[in-house]
Short mmCIF file of C-alpha atoms in Angstrom, two decimals:
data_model
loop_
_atom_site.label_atom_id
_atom_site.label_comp_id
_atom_site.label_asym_id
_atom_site.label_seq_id
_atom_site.Cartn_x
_atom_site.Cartn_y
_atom_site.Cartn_z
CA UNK A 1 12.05 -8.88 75.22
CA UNK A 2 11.01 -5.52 73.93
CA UNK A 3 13.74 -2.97 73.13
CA UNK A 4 13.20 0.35 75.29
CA UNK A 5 15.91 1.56 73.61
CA UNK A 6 14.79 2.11 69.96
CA UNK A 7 15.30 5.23 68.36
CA UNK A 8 12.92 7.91 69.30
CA UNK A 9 14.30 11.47 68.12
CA UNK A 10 13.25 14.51 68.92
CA UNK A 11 9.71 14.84 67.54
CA UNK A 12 7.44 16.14 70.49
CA UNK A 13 4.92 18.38 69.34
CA UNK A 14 6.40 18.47 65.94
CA UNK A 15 4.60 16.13 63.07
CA UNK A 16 6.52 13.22 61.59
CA UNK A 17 6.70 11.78 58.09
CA UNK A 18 7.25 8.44 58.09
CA UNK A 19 5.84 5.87 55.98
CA UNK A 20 2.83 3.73 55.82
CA UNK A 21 0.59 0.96 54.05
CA UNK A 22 -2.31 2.72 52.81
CA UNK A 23 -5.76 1.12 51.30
CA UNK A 24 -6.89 3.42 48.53
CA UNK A 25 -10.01 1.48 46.91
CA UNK A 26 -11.87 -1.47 48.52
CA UNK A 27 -10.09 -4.51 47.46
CA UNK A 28 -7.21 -3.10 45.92
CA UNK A 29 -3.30 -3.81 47.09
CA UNK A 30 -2.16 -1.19 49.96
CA UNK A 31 0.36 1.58 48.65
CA UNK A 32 3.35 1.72 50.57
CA UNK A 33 3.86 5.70 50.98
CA UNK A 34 5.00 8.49 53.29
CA UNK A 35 2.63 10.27 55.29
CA UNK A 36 1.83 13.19 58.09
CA UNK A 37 1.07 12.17 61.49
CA UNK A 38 -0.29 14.92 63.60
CA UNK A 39 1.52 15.78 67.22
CA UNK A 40 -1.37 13.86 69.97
CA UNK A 41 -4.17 16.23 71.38
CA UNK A 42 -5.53 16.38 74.88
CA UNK A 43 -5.77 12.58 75.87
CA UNK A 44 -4.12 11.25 72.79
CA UNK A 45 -0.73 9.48 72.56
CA UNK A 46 1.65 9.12 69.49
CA UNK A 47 3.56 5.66 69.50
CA UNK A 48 5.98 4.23 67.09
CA UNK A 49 5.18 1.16 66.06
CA UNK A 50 7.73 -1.84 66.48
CA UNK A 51 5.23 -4.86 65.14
CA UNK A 52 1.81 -5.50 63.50
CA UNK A 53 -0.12 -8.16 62.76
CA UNK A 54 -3.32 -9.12 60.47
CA UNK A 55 -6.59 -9.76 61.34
CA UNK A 56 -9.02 -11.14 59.45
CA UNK A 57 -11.40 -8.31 60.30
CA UNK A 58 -8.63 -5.83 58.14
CA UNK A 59 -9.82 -8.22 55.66
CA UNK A 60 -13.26 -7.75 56.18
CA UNK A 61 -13.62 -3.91 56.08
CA UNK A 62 -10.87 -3.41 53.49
CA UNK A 63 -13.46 -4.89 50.81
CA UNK A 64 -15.96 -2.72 52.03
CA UNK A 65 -17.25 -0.36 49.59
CA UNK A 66 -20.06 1.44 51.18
CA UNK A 67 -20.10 2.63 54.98
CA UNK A 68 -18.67 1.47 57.68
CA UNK A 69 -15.83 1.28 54.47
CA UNK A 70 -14.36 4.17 53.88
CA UNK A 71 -11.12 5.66 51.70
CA UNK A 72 -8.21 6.23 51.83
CA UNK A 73 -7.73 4.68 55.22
CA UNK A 74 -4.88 3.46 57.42
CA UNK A 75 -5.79 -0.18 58.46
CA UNK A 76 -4.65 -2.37 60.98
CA UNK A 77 -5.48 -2.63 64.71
CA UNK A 78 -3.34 -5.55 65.92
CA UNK A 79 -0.13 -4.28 67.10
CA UNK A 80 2.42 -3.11 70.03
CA UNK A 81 4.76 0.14 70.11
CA UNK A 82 6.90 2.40 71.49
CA UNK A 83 5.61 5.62 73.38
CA UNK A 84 6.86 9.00 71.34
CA UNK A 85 4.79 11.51 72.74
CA UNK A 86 1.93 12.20 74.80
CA UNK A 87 -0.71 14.69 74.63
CA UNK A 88 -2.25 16.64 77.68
CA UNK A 89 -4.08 15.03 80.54
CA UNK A 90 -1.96 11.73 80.10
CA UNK A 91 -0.25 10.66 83.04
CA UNK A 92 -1.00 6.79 83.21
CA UNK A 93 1.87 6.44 80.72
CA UNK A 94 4.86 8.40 79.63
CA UNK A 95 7.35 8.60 76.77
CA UNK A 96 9.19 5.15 76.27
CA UNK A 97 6.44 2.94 77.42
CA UNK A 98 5.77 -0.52 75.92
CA UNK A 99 2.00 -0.40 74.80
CA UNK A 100 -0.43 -2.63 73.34
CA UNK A 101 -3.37 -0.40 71.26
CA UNK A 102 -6.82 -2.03 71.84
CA UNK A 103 -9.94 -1.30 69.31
CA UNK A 104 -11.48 -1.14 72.67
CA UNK A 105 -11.76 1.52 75.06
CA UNK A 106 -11.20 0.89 78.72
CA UNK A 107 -11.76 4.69 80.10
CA UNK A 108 -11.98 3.39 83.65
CA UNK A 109 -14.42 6.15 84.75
CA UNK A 110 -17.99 5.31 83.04
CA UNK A 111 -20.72 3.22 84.72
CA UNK A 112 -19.69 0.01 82.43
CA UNK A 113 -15.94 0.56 82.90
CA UNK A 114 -16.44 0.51 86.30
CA UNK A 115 -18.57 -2.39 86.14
CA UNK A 116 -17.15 -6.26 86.30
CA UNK A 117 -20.20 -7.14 84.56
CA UNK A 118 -19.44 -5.36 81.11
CA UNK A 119 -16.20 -4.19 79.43
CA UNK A 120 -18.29 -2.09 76.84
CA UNK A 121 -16.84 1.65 77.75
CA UNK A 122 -20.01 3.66 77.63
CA UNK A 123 -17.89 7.19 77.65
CA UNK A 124 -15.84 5.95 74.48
CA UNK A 125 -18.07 3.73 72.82
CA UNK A 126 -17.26 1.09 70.44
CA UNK A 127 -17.87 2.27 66.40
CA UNK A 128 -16.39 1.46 63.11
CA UNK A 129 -15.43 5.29 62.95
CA UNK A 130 -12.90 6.68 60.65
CA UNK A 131 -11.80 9.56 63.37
CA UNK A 132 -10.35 9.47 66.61
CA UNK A 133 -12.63 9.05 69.63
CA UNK A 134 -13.24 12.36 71.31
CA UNK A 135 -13.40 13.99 68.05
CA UNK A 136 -13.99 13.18 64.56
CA UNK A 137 -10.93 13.96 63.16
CA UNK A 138 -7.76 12.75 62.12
CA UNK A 139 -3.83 12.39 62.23
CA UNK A 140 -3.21 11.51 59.51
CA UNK A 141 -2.77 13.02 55.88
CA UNK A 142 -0.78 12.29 52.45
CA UNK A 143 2.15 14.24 51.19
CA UNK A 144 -0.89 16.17 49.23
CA UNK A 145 -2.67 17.32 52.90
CA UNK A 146 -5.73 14.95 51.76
CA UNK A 147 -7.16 13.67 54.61
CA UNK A 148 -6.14 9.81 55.56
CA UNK A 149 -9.23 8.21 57.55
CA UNK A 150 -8.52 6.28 60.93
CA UNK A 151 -9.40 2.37 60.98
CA UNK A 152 -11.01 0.82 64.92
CA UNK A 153 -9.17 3.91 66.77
CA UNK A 154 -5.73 2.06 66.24
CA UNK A 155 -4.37 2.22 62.22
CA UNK A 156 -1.46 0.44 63.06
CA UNK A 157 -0.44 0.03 58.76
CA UNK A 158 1.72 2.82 59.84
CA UNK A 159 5.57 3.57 61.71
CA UNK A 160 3.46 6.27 63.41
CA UNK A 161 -0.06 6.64 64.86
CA UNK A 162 -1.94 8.31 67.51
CA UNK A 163 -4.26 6.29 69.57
CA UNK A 164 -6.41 7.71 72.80
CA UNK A 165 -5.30 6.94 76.11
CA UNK A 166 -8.30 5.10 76.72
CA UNK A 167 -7.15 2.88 73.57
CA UNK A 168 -3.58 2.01 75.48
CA UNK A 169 -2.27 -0.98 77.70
CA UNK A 170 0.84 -0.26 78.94
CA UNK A 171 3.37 -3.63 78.87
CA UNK A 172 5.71 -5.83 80.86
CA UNK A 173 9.22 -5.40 78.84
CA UNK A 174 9.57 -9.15 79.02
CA UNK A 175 7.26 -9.98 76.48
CA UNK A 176 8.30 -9.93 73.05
CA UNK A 177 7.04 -7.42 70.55
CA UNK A 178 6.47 -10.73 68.13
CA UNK A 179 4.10 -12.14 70.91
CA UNK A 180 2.46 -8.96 72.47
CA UNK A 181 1.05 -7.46 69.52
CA UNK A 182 -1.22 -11.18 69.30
CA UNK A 183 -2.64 -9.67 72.69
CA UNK A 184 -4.20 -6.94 71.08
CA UNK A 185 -7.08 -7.96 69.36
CA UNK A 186 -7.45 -11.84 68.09
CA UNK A 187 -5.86 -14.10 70.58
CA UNK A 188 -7.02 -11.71 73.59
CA UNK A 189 -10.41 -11.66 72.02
CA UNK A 190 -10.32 -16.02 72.15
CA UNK A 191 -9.02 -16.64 75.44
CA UNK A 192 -11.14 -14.01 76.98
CA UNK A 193 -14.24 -15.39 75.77
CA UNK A 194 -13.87 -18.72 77.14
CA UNK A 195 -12.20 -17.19 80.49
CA UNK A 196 -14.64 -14.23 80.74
CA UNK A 197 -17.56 -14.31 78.49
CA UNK A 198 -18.61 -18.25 78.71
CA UNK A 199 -16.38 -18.95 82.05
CA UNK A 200 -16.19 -21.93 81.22
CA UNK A 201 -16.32 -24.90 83.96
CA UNK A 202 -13.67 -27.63 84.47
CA UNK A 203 -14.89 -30.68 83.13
CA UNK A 204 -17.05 -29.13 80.42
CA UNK A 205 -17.48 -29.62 76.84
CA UNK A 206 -17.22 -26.84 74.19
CA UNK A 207 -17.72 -26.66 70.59
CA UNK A 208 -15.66 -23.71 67.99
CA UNK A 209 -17.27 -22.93 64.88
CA UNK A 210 -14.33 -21.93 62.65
CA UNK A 211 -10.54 -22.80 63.19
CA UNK A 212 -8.91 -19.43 62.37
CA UNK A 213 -6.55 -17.83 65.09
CA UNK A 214 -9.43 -16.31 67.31
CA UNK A 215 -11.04 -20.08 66.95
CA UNK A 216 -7.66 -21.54 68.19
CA UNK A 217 -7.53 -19.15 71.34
CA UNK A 218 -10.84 -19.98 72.25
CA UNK A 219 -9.32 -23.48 72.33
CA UNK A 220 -6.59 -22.55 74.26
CA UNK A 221 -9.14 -20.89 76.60
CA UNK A 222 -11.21 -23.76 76.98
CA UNK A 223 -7.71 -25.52 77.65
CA UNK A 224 -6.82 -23.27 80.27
CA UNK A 225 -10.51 -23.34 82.15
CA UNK A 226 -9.95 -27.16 82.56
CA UNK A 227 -12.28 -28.27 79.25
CA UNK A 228 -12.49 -32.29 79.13
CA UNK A 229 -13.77 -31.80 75.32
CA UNK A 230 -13.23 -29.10 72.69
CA UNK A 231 -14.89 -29.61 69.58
CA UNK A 232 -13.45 -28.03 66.49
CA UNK A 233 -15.75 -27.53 63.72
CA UNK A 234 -13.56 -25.97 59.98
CA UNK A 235 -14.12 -27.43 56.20
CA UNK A 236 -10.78 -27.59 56.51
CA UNK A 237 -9.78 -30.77 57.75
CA UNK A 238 -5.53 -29.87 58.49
CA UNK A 239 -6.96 -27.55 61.37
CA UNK A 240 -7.23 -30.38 63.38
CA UNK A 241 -3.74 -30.93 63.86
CA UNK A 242 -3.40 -27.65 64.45
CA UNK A 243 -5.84 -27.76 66.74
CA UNK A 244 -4.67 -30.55 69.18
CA UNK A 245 -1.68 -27.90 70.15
CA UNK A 246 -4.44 -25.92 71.68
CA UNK A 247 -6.39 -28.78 73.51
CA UNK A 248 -8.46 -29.59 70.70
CA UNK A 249 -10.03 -33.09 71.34
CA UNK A 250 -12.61 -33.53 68.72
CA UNK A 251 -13.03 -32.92 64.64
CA UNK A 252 -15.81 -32.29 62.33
CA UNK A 253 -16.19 -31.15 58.71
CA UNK A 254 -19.66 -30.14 57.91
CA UNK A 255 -18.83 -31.23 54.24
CA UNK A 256 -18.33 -35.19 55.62
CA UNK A 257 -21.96 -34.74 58.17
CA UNK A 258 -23.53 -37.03 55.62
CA UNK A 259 -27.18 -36.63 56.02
CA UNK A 260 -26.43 -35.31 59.47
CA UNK A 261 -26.46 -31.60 60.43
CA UNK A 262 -23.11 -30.24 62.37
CA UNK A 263 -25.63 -30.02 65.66
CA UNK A 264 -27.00 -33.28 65.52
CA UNK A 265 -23.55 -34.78 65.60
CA UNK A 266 -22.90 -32.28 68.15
CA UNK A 267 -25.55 -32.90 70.48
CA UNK A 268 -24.82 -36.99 70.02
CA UNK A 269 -21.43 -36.43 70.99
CA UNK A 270 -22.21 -34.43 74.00
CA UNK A 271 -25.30 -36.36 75.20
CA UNK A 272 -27.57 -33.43 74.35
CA UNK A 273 -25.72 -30.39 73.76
CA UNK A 274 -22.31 -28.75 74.37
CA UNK A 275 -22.17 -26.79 77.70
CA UNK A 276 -20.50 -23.76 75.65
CA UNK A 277 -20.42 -22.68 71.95
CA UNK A 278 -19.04 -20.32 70.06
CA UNK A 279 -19.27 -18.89 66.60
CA UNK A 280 -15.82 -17.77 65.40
CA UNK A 281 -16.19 -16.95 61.78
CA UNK A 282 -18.84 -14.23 60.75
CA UNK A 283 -21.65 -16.18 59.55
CA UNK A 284 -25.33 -15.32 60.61
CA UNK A 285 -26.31 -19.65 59.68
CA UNK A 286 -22.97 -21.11 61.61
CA UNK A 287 -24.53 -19.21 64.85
CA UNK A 288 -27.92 -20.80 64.13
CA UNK A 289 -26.29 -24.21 63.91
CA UNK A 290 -23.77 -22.81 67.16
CA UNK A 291 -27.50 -21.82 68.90
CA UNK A 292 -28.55 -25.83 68.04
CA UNK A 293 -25.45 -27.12 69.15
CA UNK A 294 -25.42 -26.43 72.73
CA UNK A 295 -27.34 -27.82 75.27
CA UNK A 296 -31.06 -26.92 77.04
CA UNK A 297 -31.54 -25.13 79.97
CA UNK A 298 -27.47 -23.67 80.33
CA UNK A 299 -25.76 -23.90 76.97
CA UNK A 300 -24.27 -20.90 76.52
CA UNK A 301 -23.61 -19.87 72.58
CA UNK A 302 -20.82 -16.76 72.02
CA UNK A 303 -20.67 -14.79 69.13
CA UNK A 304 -17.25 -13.85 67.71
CA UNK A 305 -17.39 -13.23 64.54
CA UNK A 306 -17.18 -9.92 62.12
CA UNK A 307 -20.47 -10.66 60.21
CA UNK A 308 -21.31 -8.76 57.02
CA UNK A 309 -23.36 -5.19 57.98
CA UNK A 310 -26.98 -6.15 58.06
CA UNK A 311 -26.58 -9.71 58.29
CA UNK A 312 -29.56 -10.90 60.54
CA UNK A 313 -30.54 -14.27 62.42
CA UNK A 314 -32.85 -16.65 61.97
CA UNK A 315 -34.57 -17.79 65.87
CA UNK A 316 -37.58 -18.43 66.75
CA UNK A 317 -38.97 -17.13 69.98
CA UNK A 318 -40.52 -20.39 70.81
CA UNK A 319 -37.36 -22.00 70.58
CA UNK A 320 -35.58 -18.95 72.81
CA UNK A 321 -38.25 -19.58 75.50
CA UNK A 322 -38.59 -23.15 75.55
CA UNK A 323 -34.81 -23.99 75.63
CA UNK A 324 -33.37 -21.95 78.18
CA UNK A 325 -30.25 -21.26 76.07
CA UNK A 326 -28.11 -17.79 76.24
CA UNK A 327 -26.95 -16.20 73.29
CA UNK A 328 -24.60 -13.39 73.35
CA UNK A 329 -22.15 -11.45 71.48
CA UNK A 330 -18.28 -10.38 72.73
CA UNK A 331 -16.13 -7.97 72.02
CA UNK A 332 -12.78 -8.33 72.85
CA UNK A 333 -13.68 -11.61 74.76
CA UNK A 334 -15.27 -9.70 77.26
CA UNK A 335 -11.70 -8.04 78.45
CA UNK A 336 -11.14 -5.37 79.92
CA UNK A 337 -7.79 -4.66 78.18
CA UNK A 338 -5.94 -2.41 81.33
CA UNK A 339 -6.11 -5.13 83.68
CA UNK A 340 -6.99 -8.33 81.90
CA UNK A 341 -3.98 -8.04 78.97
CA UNK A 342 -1.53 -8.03 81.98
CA UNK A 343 -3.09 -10.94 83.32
CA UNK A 344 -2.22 -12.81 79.93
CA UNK A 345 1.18 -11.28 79.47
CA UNK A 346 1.95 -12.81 82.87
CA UNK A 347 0.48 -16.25 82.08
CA UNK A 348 2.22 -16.56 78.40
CA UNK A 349 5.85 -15.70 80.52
CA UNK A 350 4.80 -17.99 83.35
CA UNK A 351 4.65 -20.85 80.15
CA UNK A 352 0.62 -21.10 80.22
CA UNK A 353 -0.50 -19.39 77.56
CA UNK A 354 0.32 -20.48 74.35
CA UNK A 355 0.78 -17.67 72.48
CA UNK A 356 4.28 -18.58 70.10
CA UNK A 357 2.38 -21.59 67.94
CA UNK A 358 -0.57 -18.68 66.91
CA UNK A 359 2.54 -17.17 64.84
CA UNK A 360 2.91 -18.58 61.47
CA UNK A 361 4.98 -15.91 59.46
CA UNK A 362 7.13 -13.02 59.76
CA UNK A 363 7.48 -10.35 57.04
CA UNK A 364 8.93 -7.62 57.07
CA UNK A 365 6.17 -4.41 57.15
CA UNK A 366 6.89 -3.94 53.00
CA UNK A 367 5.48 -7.30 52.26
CA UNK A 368 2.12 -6.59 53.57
CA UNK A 369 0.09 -7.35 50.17
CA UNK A 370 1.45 -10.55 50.61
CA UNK A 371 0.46 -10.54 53.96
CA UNK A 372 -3.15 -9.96 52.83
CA UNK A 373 -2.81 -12.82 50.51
CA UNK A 374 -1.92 -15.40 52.66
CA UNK A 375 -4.57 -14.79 55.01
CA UNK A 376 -7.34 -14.53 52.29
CA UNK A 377 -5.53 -17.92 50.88
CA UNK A 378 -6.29 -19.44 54.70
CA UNK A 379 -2.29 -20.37 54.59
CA UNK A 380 -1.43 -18.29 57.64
CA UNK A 381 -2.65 -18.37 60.92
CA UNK A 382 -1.27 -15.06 62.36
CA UNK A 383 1.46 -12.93 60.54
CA UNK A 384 3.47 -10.64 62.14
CA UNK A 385 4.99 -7.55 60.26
CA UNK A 386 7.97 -5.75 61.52
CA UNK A 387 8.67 -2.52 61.03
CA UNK A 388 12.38 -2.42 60.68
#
């Protein structure tokens, strides 16, 4: 259970120095350091943050050294907090609110967020932007007034950040900081694909490319929607034990296919295809082989994965016309984080989600390069960092 009670002084309107994990150069170990967050603007809410944890796509941008990359920058976008403060114009939450941040934005006015066919805010759109939404500035700076760039609207590396309303789920208390924080990006981003996205069919079959934490979740959505077989594909063969905890029925390592490609073996296990596929890891080729893995007419392929900028597939039209197959990307899973995360809060304290075996360390918030370590290792699933 969250604490409502933690320690919020008086700080409205005033800016706070607290401290935070900040990446300097691509690549390089975060600097633990104090730094200014701004009071929120019109829209904007300041929350303190109780718990983060990493994502691989932290990962993925912190080695970035040309644009979307940027320095210095406050990563992180996985996390739950406190409310401090709130800016003007926000009335759908208030100070002492239990929030998840989303990289998201779920406005609730635009076309598309008023739309059950898309969860891709048209009023906010989605951008790897170093500012805030409505404005391209920031909240934060150094103890020097340099300028501290934002990371996916959330830069939760920090006690302190400000995040737009349209960024904010507000919580039931019940669930555990430990546990909600998983709702805010990866394990949201699984689930929801198989529940939303693919909608997947009782009695189906479904194949994950990759076995890391948003892999698993698309598992344990598959598990939930009633899949009869879930097909893990990971070089790394421990995954599948891992796996079975979230319905996993099936294993393959592409470096033991022999003279087979994964999709052959695929489509011979599945009698010509899997129903639904989905690419979990980044790679332009494993959503080629995802494409050839699923079956004519309505196999359904989902991209997941944080590619490299640029990256670019390989199809041929004849192939797209011929087969009948539907490729398509997801954000988020296809969520729509203000009523969708409450719908998985519910079904993780009703015992149906599975959300405490996706945790595989806790640090505390000071360890975070070893954190980062772990993750790029492939020896954590999720870890959670606690502020205090």
């Amino acid at each position: 259970m969250a604490d409502m009670n933690t320690s919020i002084g008086n700080t409205e309107r005033k800016p706070i120095r607290c401290k935070a994990a900040v990446a300097r150069k691509a690549g390089q170990p975060l600097v633990i350091e104090e730094v200014i967050v701004a009071p929120p603007k019109a829209y904007e809410v300041r929350i303190k943050i109780l718990c983060t944890s990493l994502c691989y796509s932290d990962i993925t941008f912190w080695k970035l050294k040309d644009p979307p990359g940027c320095f210095p920058r406050i990563m992180g976008h996985e996390a739950v907090g406190i409310v401090e403060s709130v800016g003007e114009g926000v009335d759908e939450i208030m100070k002492g609110d239990y929030v998840v941040p989303v990289f998201i934005a779920d406005c609730g006015e635009c076309k598309d967020c008023k739309s059950s066919k898309s969860n891709l805010c048209s009023k906010l759109p989605f951008k790897v932007s170093p500012w805030m939404p409505r404005e391209e500035t920031s909240r934060f700076t150094d103890l020097k007034g340099e300028t501290l760039f934002h990371f996916l609207f959330v830069s939760s590396f920090c006690e302190y950040t400000v995040v737009d309303i349209a960024h904010l789920t507000k919580l039931h208390p019940q669930i555990p900081p430990n546990r909600a924080c998983l709702l805010s990006c990866g394990v949201s981003t699984g689930i929801g694909a198989a529940w939303k996205t693919a909608n997947v069919e009782p009695g189906s079959s479904v194949a994950i490319f990759g076995m890391g934490a948003i892999g698993l979740a698309v598992a344990e959505g598959a598990r939930l929607c009633g899949a009869t077989k879930i097909i893990a594909v990971d070089v790394n063969p421990d995954k599948f034990e891992i796996g079975k905890k979230f319905g996993v029925t099936d294993f393959i390592n592409p470096k033991s296919c022999e003279d087979k490609s994964v999709s052959q073996i695929i489509c011979e296990m599945t009698d010509g295809g899997a129903d639904y596929c989905f690419e979990c890891v980044g790679m332009s080729t494993l959503v080629e082989e995802a494409y050839a893995s699923c079956r004519k007419g309505w196999g359904k392929t989902v991209v997941l994965g944080v590619d490299k900028p640029g990256s670019q597939l390989s199809l041929t039209s004849a192939n797209v016309l011929c087969s009948g197959k539907t490729l398509t990307g997801a954000l988020f899973g296809g969520l729509k984080a203000k009523s969708d995360i409450p719908i998985l809060v519910k079904r993780y304290l009703d015992k149906e989600v599975r959300l405490d075996d996706f945790v595989s360390h806790e640090m505390k918030f000071d360890e975070i390069n070893k954190a980062f370590n772990l993750l790029i290792e492939g020896k954590c699933l999720r870890c959670v960092l606690w502020m205090d």
